[in-house]
Amino acid sequence: MREITSKDNKIFRHALSLKTKKYRDRNGEYLIEGPNLLKEALKEEIDVEAVFVRPEMTDEEAGIIEEGPGLDRKTFVLSNKLFDELKDTETSQGIVTVVRKRQNVSLNGRPGGNYVVLDRLQDPGNIGTILRTADAAGYEMAVFMKGTADPYGSKVVRSATGSLFRLPMVFVEDAEELAELVHSAGKRLIATAMDAEKAYYDCDLEKDAAIIIGNEGNGISPELMMRADEKIMIPMAGNTESLNAAVAAGILMYERIRRR
């Protein structure tokens, strides 16, 4: 382990830059915080570029660094002042790690696999929860439409609790590219709509479904709605007109588990 005491240190400045999306995109790296996410990253064989700890490490943190392959030479001890600049949470767990994004995601698709499509969602908590639920429901891929918030931002990373390490993600520009991706993989593009005549449980959501989750305020874009192969609704009692995006996504995605 080496010590960093200056804010002008190149390694520290590089890690600090990853708090900004532009540099995450440019370098293909992002930050994770806490020992649990680091353990999860090592378990999933995610490339770890650097680990930053406070001078007063816990036994747990020391154990992770000692047991992780090659982590000792990638670990840097920061002064408390520098660590506070790097951390994102108010009460940090004392360890921040630079990890590399997953590369070379296969777009071929497997027979029967499902996708979840995020259409311009903005709330990090919703995005992280949807990714976590997709992972738990055995979904094959998450597709991010242009205009959706960055899944590698700190709040999404925390909310997803490690699912970013397991769930492949792809990014598409428009409805035409999405339809081509979905149909070439043998999937059906499915949208929720208030005026749909079919309830979600009357639609086969067990396999080969690409389910669109729309923007929190505006729903699914007209362009995607026009491209949908099927339109479904979630029946609701009372006067509520819509559900939270993550709740709706959970209901639809877990239909796959219920049918099985």
PDB file of C-alpha atoms in Angstrom:
ATOM      1  CA  MET A   1       0.000   0.000   0.000  1.00  0.00           C
ATOM      2  CA  ARG A   2       1.099   3.533  -0.753  1.00  0.00           C
ATOM      3  CA  GLU A   3       0.094   6.798   0.873  1.00  0.00           C
ATOM      4  CA  ILE A   4      -1.314   9.811  -0.975  1.00  0.00           C
ATOM      5  CA  THR A   5      -1.191  13.142   0.851  1.00  0.00           C
ATOM      6  CA  SER A   6      -1.503  15.680  -1.972  1.00  0.00           C
ATOM      7  CA  LYS A   7      -4.676  16.528  -3.895  1.00  0.00           C
ATOM      8  CA  ASP A   8      -2.461  17.052  -6.957  1.00  0.00           C
ATOM      9  CA  ASN A   9      -1.473  13.390  -7.061  1.00  0.00           C
ATOM     10  CA  LYS A  10      -2.341  12.030 -10.537  1.00  0.00           C
ATOM     11  CA  ILE A  11      -3.904   8.813  -9.240  1.00  0.00           C
ATOM     12  CA  PHE A  12      -6.130  10.707  -6.818  1.00  0.00           C
ATOM     13  CA  ARG A  13      -7.115  13.303  -9.422  1.00  0.00           C
ATOM     14  CA  HIS A  14      -8.026  10.549 -11.879  1.00  0.00           C
ATOM     15  CA  ALA A  15     -10.274   8.853  -9.311  1.00  0.00           C
ATOM     16  CA  LEU A  16     -11.867  12.191  -8.413  1.00  0.00           C
ATOM     17  CA  SER A  17     -12.648  12.861 -12.086  1.00  0.00           C
ATOM     18  CA  LEU A  18     -14.791   9.699 -12.185  1.00  0.00           C
ATOM     19  CA  LYS A  19     -17.438  11.484 -10.146  1.00  0.00           C
ATOM     20  CA  THR A  20     -18.304  13.163 -13.473  1.00  0.00           C
ATOM     21  CA  LYS A  21     -20.083  11.263 -16.265  1.00  0.00           C
ATOM     22  CA  LYS A  22     -17.840  12.692 -18.994  1.00  0.00           C
ATOM     23  CA  TYR A  23     -14.762  11.093 -17.468  1.00  0.00           C
ATOM     24  CA  ARG A  24     -16.558   7.833 -16.651  1.00  0.00           C
ATOM     25  CA  ASP A  25     -17.479   7.566 -20.325  1.00  0.00           C
ATOM     26  CA  ARG A  26     -14.018   8.551 -21.510  1.00  0.00           C
ATOM     27  CA  ASN A  27     -12.126   6.119 -19.268  1.00  0.00           C
ATOM     28  CA  GLY A  28     -14.600   3.229 -19.046  1.00  0.00           C
ATOM     29  CA  GLU A  29     -14.334   3.280 -15.245  1.00  0.00           C
ATOM     30  CA  TYR A  30     -16.536   4.236 -12.300  1.00  0.00           C
ATOM     31  CA  LEU A  31     -16.497   4.397  -8.505  1.00  0.00           C
ATOM     32  CA  ILE A  32     -18.030   2.009  -6.002  1.00  0.00           C
ATOM     33  CA  GLU A  33     -18.138   2.630  -2.273  1.00  0.00           C
ATOM     34  CA  GLY A  34     -18.021   0.307   0.723  1.00  0.00           C
ATOM     35  CA  PRO A  35     -16.576  -3.142   1.458  1.00  0.00           C
ATOM     36  CA  ASN A  36     -19.667  -5.078   0.373  1.00  0.00           C
ATOM     37  CA  LEU A  37     -19.596  -3.744  -3.185  1.00  0.00           C
ATOM     38  CA  LEU A  38     -15.853  -4.380  -3.408  1.00  0.00           C
ATOM     39  CA  LYS A  39     -16.351  -7.987  -2.272  1.00  0.00           C
ATOM     40  CA  GLU A  40     -19.147  -8.368  -4.830  1.00  0.00           C
ATOM     41  CA  ALA A  41     -16.957  -6.940  -7.595  1.00  0.00           C
ATOM     42  CA  LEU A  42     -14.156  -9.388  -6.766  1.00  0.00           C
ATOM     43  CA  LYS A  43     -16.625 -12.273  -6.682  1.00  0.00           C
ATOM     44  CA  GLU A  44     -17.899 -11.348 -10.168  1.00  0.00           C
ATOM     45  CA  GLU A  45     -14.312 -10.891 -11.446  1.00  0.00           C
ATOM     46  CA  ILE A  46     -14.764  -7.206 -12.239  1.00  0.00           C
ATOM     47  CA  ASP A  47     -11.462  -5.461 -12.994  1.00  0.00           C
ATOM     48  CA  VAL A  48     -10.345  -3.387 -10.011  1.00  0.00           C
ATOM     49  CA  GLU A  49      -8.075  -0.479 -10.949  1.00  0.00           C
ATOM     50  CA  ALA A  50      -7.469   1.171  -7.563  1.00  0.00           C
ATOM     51  CA  VAL A  51      -8.654   1.034  -3.958  1.00  0.00           C
ATOM     52  CA  PHE A  52      -8.648   4.031  -1.592  1.00  0.00           C
ATOM     53  CA  VAL A  53      -8.882   3.718   2.184  1.00  0.00           C
ATOM     54  CA  ARG A  54      -8.617   5.933   5.246  1.00  0.00           C
ATOM     55  CA  PRO A  55      -5.522   5.732   7.481  1.00  0.00           C
ATOM     56  CA  GLU A  56      -7.583   3.911  10.135  1.00  0.00           C
ATOM     57  CA  MET A  57      -8.693   0.835   8.178  1.00  0.00           C
ATOM     58  CA  THR A  58     -11.120  -1.629   9.733  1.00  0.00           C
ATOM     59  CA  ASP A  59     -10.233  -5.290  10.089  1.00  0.00           C
ATOM     60  CA  GLU A  60     -12.791  -6.090   7.383  1.00  0.00           C
ATOM     61  CA  GLU A  61     -11.210  -3.691   4.913  1.00  0.00           C
ATOM     62  CA  ALA A  62      -7.712  -4.962   5.670  1.00  0.00           C
ATOM     63  CA  GLY A  63      -8.920  -8.534   5.175  1.00  0.00           C
ATOM     64  CA  ILE A  64     -10.453  -7.786   1.768  1.00  0.00           C
ATOM     65  CA  ILE A  65      -7.277  -6.111   0.551  1.00  0.00           C
ATOM     66  CA  GLU A  66      -5.107  -8.922   1.878  1.00  0.00           C
ATOM     67  CA  GLU A  67      -7.213 -11.655   0.265  1.00  0.00           C
ATOM     68  CA  GLY A  68      -8.016  -9.913  -3.039  1.00  0.00           C
ATOM     69  CA  PRO A  69      -5.586 -10.918  -5.802  1.00  0.00           C
ATOM     70  CA  GLY A  70      -3.047  -8.140  -6.282  1.00  0.00           C
ATOM     71  CA  LEU A  71      -5.083  -5.607  -4.304  1.00  0.00           C
ATOM     72  CA  ASP A  72      -2.292  -4.626  -1.944  1.00  0.00           C
ATOM     73  CA  ARG A  73      -0.290  -2.963  -4.726  1.00  0.00           C
ATOM     74  CA  LYS A  74      -3.441  -1.214  -6.014  1.00  0.00           C
ATOM     75  CA  THR A  75      -4.416   0.199  -2.607  1.00  0.00           C
ATOM     76  CA  PHE A  76      -3.741   3.802  -1.596  1.00  0.00           C
ATOM     77  CA  VAL A  77      -4.128   5.313   1.863  1.00  0.00           C
ATOM     78  CA  LEU A  78      -5.658   8.787   1.740  1.00  0.00           C
ATOM     79  CA  SER A  79      -5.650  11.432   4.405  1.00  0.00           C
ATOM     80  CA  ASN A  80      -9.095  11.917   5.913  1.00  0.00           C
ATOM     81  CA  LYS A  81      -9.431  15.235   4.086  1.00  0.00           C
ATOM     82  CA  LEU A  82      -8.711  13.677   0.677  1.00  0.00           C
ATOM     83  CA  PHE A  83     -10.945  10.700   1.397  1.00  0.00           C
ATOM     84  CA  ASP A  84     -13.821  13.028   2.230  1.00  0.00           C
ATOM     85  CA  GLU A  85     -13.396  14.660  -1.179  1.00  0.00           C
ATOM     86  CA  LEU A  86     -13.593  11.307  -2.936  1.00  0.00           C
ATOM     87  CA  LYS A  87     -16.433   9.656  -1.036  1.00  0.00           C
ATOM     88  CA  ASP A  88     -20.042  10.281  -2.031  1.00  0.00           C
ATOM     89  CA  THR A  89     -22.022   9.149   1.004  1.00  0.00           C
ATOM     90  CA  GLU A  90     -22.465  11.249   4.136  1.00  0.00           C
ATOM     91  CA  THR A  91     -21.288   8.457   6.436  1.00  0.00           C
ATOM     92  CA  SER A  92     -18.865   6.526   4.268  1.00  0.00           C
ATOM     93  CA  GLN A  93     -17.936   2.944   5.047  1.00  0.00           C
ATOM     94  CA  GLY A  94     -14.295   3.856   4.559  1.00  0.00           C
ATOM     95  CA  ILE A  95     -13.341   2.354   1.213  1.00  0.00           C
ATOM     96  CA  VAL A  96     -13.743   3.661  -2.353  1.00  0.00           C
ATOM     97  CA  THR A  97     -12.787   1.582  -5.379  1.00  0.00           C
ATOM     98  CA  VAL A  98     -12.221   2.340  -9.054  1.00  0.00           C
ATOM     99  CA  VAL A  99     -13.587  -0.492 -11.207  1.00  0.00           C
ATOM    100  CA  ARG A 100     -13.786  -0.993 -14.949  1.00  0.00           C
ATOM    101  CA  LYS A 101     -17.063  -1.160 -16.825  1.00  0.00           C
ATOM    102  CA  ARG A 102     -18.033  -4.464 -18.394  1.00  0.00           C
ATOM    103  CA  GLN A 103     -16.903  -4.673 -22.007  1.00  0.00           C
ATOM    104  CA  ASN A 104     -17.988  -6.598 -25.111  1.00  0.00           C
ATOM    105  CA  VAL A 105     -21.604  -7.229 -24.142  1.00  0.00           C
ATOM    106  CA  SER A 106     -23.126  -9.810 -26.494  1.00  0.00           C
ATOM    107  CA  LEU A 107     -26.168  -8.572 -28.408  1.00  0.00           C
ATOM    108  CA  ASN A 108     -27.117 -11.970 -29.806  1.00  0.00           C
ATOM    109  CA  GLY A 109     -29.500 -12.873 -27.012  1.00  0.00           C
ATOM    110  CA  ARG A 110     -30.374 -16.321 -25.775  1.00  0.00           C
ATOM    111  CA  PRO A 111     -33.623 -18.069 -26.685  1.00  0.00           C
ATOM    112  CA  GLY A 112     -36.247 -17.281 -24.077  1.00  0.00           C
ATOM    113  CA  GLY A 113     -34.293 -14.485 -22.382  1.00  0.00           C
ATOM    114  CA  ASN A 114     -35.998 -11.207 -21.446  1.00  0.00           C
ATOM    115  CA  TYR A 115     -34.840  -7.574 -21.707  1.00  0.00           C
ATOM    116  CA  VAL A 116     -35.918  -4.529 -19.715  1.00  0.00           C
ATOM    117  CA  VAL A 117     -35.836  -1.245 -21.653  1.00  0.00           C
ATOM    118  CA  LEU A 118     -35.374   2.015 -19.729  1.00  0.00           C
ATOM    119  CA  ASP A 119     -36.853   4.906 -21.686  1.00  0.00           C
ATOM    120  CA  ARG A 120     -35.458   8.256 -20.453  1.00  0.00           C
ATOM    121  CA  LEU A 121     -35.766   7.440 -16.734  1.00  0.00           C
ATOM    122  CA  GLN A 122     -34.108  10.061 -14.550  1.00  0.00           C
ATOM    123  CA  ASP A 123     -34.463   9.013 -10.923  1.00  0.00           C
ATOM    124  CA  PRO A 124     -31.309   7.144  -9.799  1.00  0.00           C
ATOM    125  CA  GLY A 125     -33.235   5.201  -7.156  1.00  0.00           C
ATOM    126  CA  ASN A 126     -35.730   3.956  -9.751  1.00  0.00           C
ATOM    127  CA  ILE A 127     -32.976   2.962 -12.174  1.00  0.00           C
ATOM    128  CA  GLY A 128     -30.955   1.113  -9.543  1.00  0.00           C
ATOM    129  CA  THR A 129     -34.038  -0.687  -8.229  1.00  0.00           C
ATOM    130  CA  ILE A 130     -35.064  -1.740 -11.739  1.00  0.00           C
ATOM    131  CA  LEU A 131     -31.587  -3.135 -12.432  1.00  0.00           C
ATOM    132  CA  ARG A 132     -31.583  -4.984  -9.114  1.00  0.00           C
ATOM    133  CA  THR A 133     -35.045  -6.434  -9.796  1.00  0.00           C
ATOM    134  CA  ALA A 134     -34.124  -7.427 -13.360  1.00  0.00           C
ATOM    135  CA  ASP A 135     -31.094  -9.245 -11.990  1.00  0.00           C
ATOM    136  CA  ALA A 136     -33.230 -11.027  -9.375  1.00  0.00           C
ATOM    137  CA  ALA A 137     -35.873 -11.974 -11.951  1.00  0.00           C
ATOM    138  CA  GLY A 138     -33.261 -13.544 -14.228  1.00  0.00           C
ATOM    139  CA  TYR A 139     -33.428 -10.962 -17.004  1.00  0.00           C
ATOM    140  CA  GLU A 140     -30.832 -11.219 -19.723  1.00  0.00           C
ATOM    141  CA  MET A 141     -30.113  -7.554 -20.401  1.00  0.00           C
ATOM    142  CA  ALA A 142     -30.987  -3.936 -19.594  1.00  0.00           C
ATOM    143  CA  VAL A 143     -31.300  -1.584 -22.556  1.00  0.00           C
ATOM    144  CA  PHE A 144     -30.812   2.147 -21.949  1.00  0.00           C
ATOM    145  CA  MET A 145     -32.490   4.556 -24.331  1.00  0.00           C
ATOM    146  CA  LYS A 146     -30.737   7.851 -25.041  1.00  0.00           C
ATOM    147  CA  GLY A 147     -31.770  10.377 -22.393  1.00  0.00           C
ATOM    148  CA  THR A 148     -31.798   7.888 -19.508  1.00  0.00           C
ATOM    149  CA  ALA A 149     -29.632   8.846 -16.530  1.00  0.00           C
ATOM    150  CA  ASP A 150     -26.167   7.298 -16.278  1.00  0.00           C
ATOM    151  CA  PRO A 151     -26.277   3.870 -14.577  1.00  0.00           C
ATOM    152  CA  TYR A 152     -22.698   4.384 -13.372  1.00  0.00           C
ATOM    153  CA  GLY A 153     -23.537   7.421 -11.262  1.00  0.00           C
ATOM    154  CA  SER A 154     -23.004   6.938  -7.544  1.00  0.00           C
ATOM    155  CA  LYS A 155     -26.672   6.855  -6.513  1.00  0.00           C
ATOM    156  CA  VAL A 156     -27.593   4.255  -9.130  1.00  0.00           C
ATOM    157  CA  VAL A 157     -24.559   2.145  -8.214  1.00  0.00           C
ATOM    158  CA  ARG A 158     -25.596   2.114  -4.545  1.00  0.00           C
ATOM    159  CA  SER A 159     -29.251   1.393  -5.329  1.00  0.00           C
ATOM    160  CA  ALA A 160     -28.389  -1.470  -7.699  1.00  0.00           C
ATOM    161  CA  THR A 161     -26.308  -3.151  -4.932  1.00  0.00           C
ATOM    162  CA  GLY A 162     -23.992  -5.117  -7.213  1.00  0.00           C
ATOM    163  CA  SER A 163     -26.391  -5.930 -10.061  1.00  0.00           C
ATOM    164  CA  LEU A 164     -24.293  -3.751 -12.400  1.00  0.00           C
ATOM    165  CA  PHE A 165     -21.595  -6.405 -12.123  1.00  0.00           C
ATOM    166  CA  ARG A 166     -23.919  -9.175 -13.354  1.00  0.00           C
ATOM    167  CA  LEU A 167     -26.554  -7.637 -15.622  1.00  0.00           C
ATOM    168  CA  PRO A 168     -25.308  -6.776 -19.128  1.00  0.00           C
ATOM    169  CA  MET A 169     -26.281  -3.285 -20.282  1.00  0.00           C
ATOM    170  CA  VAL A 170     -26.428  -1.783 -23.767  1.00  0.00           C
ATOM    171  CA  PHE A 171     -27.162   1.776 -24.890  1.00  0.00           C
ATOM    172  CA  VAL A 172     -29.225   2.675 -27.962  1.00  0.00           C
ATOM    173  CA  GLU A 173     -29.901   5.970 -29.692  1.00  0.00           C
ATOM    174  CA  ASP A 174     -33.497   5.756 -30.909  1.00  0.00           C
ATOM    175  CA  ALA A 175     -36.633   3.660 -31.411  1.00  0.00           C
ATOM    176  CA  GLU A 176     -35.458   2.295 -34.751  1.00  0.00           C
ATOM    177  CA  GLU A 177     -32.209   0.961 -33.287  1.00  0.00           C
ATOM    178  CA  LEU A 178     -34.079  -0.531 -30.341  1.00  0.00           C
ATOM    179  CA  ALA A 179     -36.606  -2.319 -32.570  1.00  0.00           C
ATOM    180  CA  GLU A 180     -33.792  -3.736 -34.706  1.00  0.00           C
ATOM    181  CA  LEU A 181     -31.909  -4.948 -31.602  1.00  0.00           C
ATOM    182  CA  VAL A 182     -34.994  -6.542 -30.051  1.00  0.00           C
ATOM    183  CA  HIS A 183     -36.375  -8.192 -33.170  1.00  0.00           C
ATOM    184  CA  SER A 184     -33.010  -9.500 -34.373  1.00  0.00           C
ATOM    185  CA  ALA A 185     -32.751 -11.295 -31.019  1.00  0.00           C
ATOM    186  CA  GLY A 186     -36.212 -12.821 -31.472  1.00  0.00           C
ATOM    187  CA  LYS A 187     -37.872 -10.719 -28.746  1.00  0.00           C
ATOM    188  CA  ARG A 188     -41.222  -8.895 -28.676  1.00  0.00           C
ATOM    189  CA  LEU A 189     -41.266  -5.217 -27.756  1.00  0.00           C
ATOM    190  CA  ILE A 190     -43.894  -4.695 -25.068  1.00  0.00           C
ATOM    191  CA  ALA A 191     -45.213  -1.361 -23.788  1.00  0.00           C
ATOM    192  CA  THR A 192     -47.598  -0.448 -20.993  1.00  0.00           C
ATOM    193  CA  ALA A 193     -50.453   1.859 -21.986  1.00  0.00           C
ATOM    194  CA  MET A 194     -53.469   3.202 -20.095  1.00  0.00           C
ATOM    195  CA  ASP A 195     -55.770   2.398 -23.040  1.00  0.00           C
ATOM    196  CA  ALA A 196     -54.450  -1.138 -23.605  1.00  0.00           C
ATOM    197  CA  GLU A 197     -57.161  -3.802 -23.661  1.00  0.00           C
ATOM    198  CA  LYS A 198     -54.955  -6.635 -22.375  1.00  0.00           C
ATOM    199  CA  ALA A 199     -53.791  -6.953 -18.755  1.00  0.00           C
ATOM    200  CA  TYR A 200     -50.155  -7.866 -18.182  1.00  0.00           C
ATOM    201  CA  TYR A 201     -51.052 -11.310 -16.791  1.00  0.00           C
ATOM    202  CA  ASP A 202     -52.826 -12.172 -20.053  1.00  0.00           C
ATOM    203  CA  CYS A 203     -49.614 -11.562 -21.995  1.00  0.00           C
ATOM    204  CA  ASP A 204     -46.734 -14.036 -22.162  1.00  0.00           C
ATOM    205  CA  LEU A 205     -44.039 -12.229 -20.190  1.00  0.00           C
ATOM    206  CA  GLU A 206     -42.170 -15.405 -19.292  1.00  0.00           C
ATOM    207  CA  LYS A 207     -39.883 -15.480 -22.313  1.00  0.00           C
ATOM    208  CA  ASP A 208     -38.640 -13.453 -25.283  1.00  0.00           C
ATOM    209  CA  ALA A 209     -40.099 -10.192 -23.974  1.00  0.00           C
ATOM    210  CA  ALA A 210     -38.483  -6.749 -24.055  1.00  0.00           C
ATOM    211  CA  ILE A 211     -40.501  -4.678 -21.586  1.00  0.00           C
ATOM    212  CA  ILE A 212     -40.350  -0.879 -21.858  1.00  0.00           C
ATOM    213  CA  ILE A 213     -40.388   1.190 -18.653  1.00  0.00           C
ATOM    214  CA  GLY A 214     -41.163   4.828 -19.451  1.00  0.00           C
ATOM    215  CA  ASN A 215     -40.019   8.161 -18.050  1.00  0.00           C
ATOM    216  CA  GLU A 216     -41.325   8.986 -14.569  1.00  0.00           C
ATOM    217  CA  GLY A 217     -43.296  12.029 -15.688  1.00  0.00           C
ATOM    218  CA  ASN A 218     -44.065  11.455 -19.368  1.00  0.00           C
ATOM    219  CA  GLY A 219     -44.218   7.690 -19.727  1.00  0.00           C
ATOM    220  CA  ILE A 220     -43.115   5.848 -22.865  1.00  0.00           C
ATOM    221  CA  SER A 221     -42.203   8.026 -25.843  1.00  0.00           C
ATOM    222  CA  PRO A 222     -44.615   8.074 -28.810  1.00  0.00           C
ATOM    223  CA  GLU A 223     -41.839   6.724 -31.052  1.00  0.00           C
ATOM    224  CA  LEU A 224     -41.386   3.645 -28.883  1.00  0.00           C
ATOM    225  CA  MET A 225     -45.126   3.213 -28.426  1.00  0.00           C
ATOM    226  CA  MET A 226     -45.527   3.071 -32.218  1.00  0.00           C
ATOM    227  CA  ARG A 227     -42.850   0.372 -32.425  1.00  0.00           C
ATOM    228  CA  ALA A 228     -44.371  -1.823 -29.705  1.00  0.00           C
ATOM    229  CA  ASP A 229     -45.484  -5.302 -30.768  1.00  0.00           C
ATOM    230  CA  GLU A 230     -47.894  -5.542 -27.842  1.00  0.00           C
ATOM    231  CA  LYS A 231     -49.486  -3.094 -25.418  1.00  0.00           C
ATOM    232  CA  ILE A 232     -50.524  -4.113 -21.929  1.00  0.00           C
ATOM    233  CA  MET A 233     -51.862  -2.496 -18.776  1.00  0.00           C
ATOM    234  CA  ILE A 234     -51.511  -3.010 -15.034  1.00  0.00           C
ATOM    235  CA  PRO A 235     -55.047  -2.965 -13.592  1.00  0.00           C
ATOM    236  CA  MET A 236     -55.488  -0.519 -10.711  1.00  0.00           C
ATOM    237  CA  ALA A 237     -58.281   0.045  -8.219  1.00  0.00           C
ATOM    238  CA  GLY A 238     -59.117   3.464  -6.812  1.00  0.00           C
ATOM    239  CA  ASN A 239     -58.247   6.810  -8.330  1.00  0.00           C
ATOM    240  CA  THR A 240     -54.511   6.352  -8.889  1.00  0.00           C
ATOM    241  CA  GLU A 241     -53.625   6.852 -12.543  1.00  0.00           C
ATOM    242  CA  SER A 242     -50.115   5.404 -12.533  1.00  0.00           C
ATOM    243  CA  LEU A 243     -47.565   3.518 -10.484  1.00  0.00           C
ATOM    244  CA  ASN A 244     -43.993   4.394  -9.587  1.00  0.00           C
ATOM    245  CA  ALA A 245     -41.745   3.301 -12.458  1.00  0.00           C
ATOM    246  CA  ALA A 246     -39.721   0.854 -10.340  1.00  0.00           C
ATOM    247  CA  VAL A 247     -42.880  -0.662  -8.819  1.00  0.00           C
ATOM    248  CA  ALA A 248     -44.454  -1.149 -12.249  1.00  0.00           C
ATOM    249  CA  ALA A 249     -41.231  -2.670 -13.538  1.00  0.00           C
ATOM    250  CA  GLY A 250     -41.120  -5.087 -10.605  1.00  0.00           C
ATOM    251  CA  ILE A 251     -44.685  -6.266 -11.220  1.00  0.00           C
ATOM    252  CA  LEU A 252     -44.041  -6.860 -14.910  1.00  0.00           C
ATOM    253  CA  MET A 253     -40.628  -8.475 -14.556  1.00  0.00           C
ATOM    254  CA  TYR A 254     -41.686 -10.834 -11.785  1.00  0.00           C
ATOM    255  CA  GLU A 255     -44.472 -12.184 -13.982  1.00  0.00           C
ATOM    256  CA  ARG A 256     -41.676 -14.276 -15.493  1.00  0.00           C
ATOM    257  CA  ILE A 257     -41.021 -15.876 -12.092  1.00  0.00           C
ATOM    258  CA  ARG A 258     -44.711 -16.306 -11.278  1.00  0.00           C
ATOM    259  CA  ARG A 259     -45.398 -18.197 -14.502  1.00  0.00           C
ATOM    260  CA  ARG A 260     -42.471 -20.512 -13.882  1.00  0.00           C
TER     261      ARG A 260
END
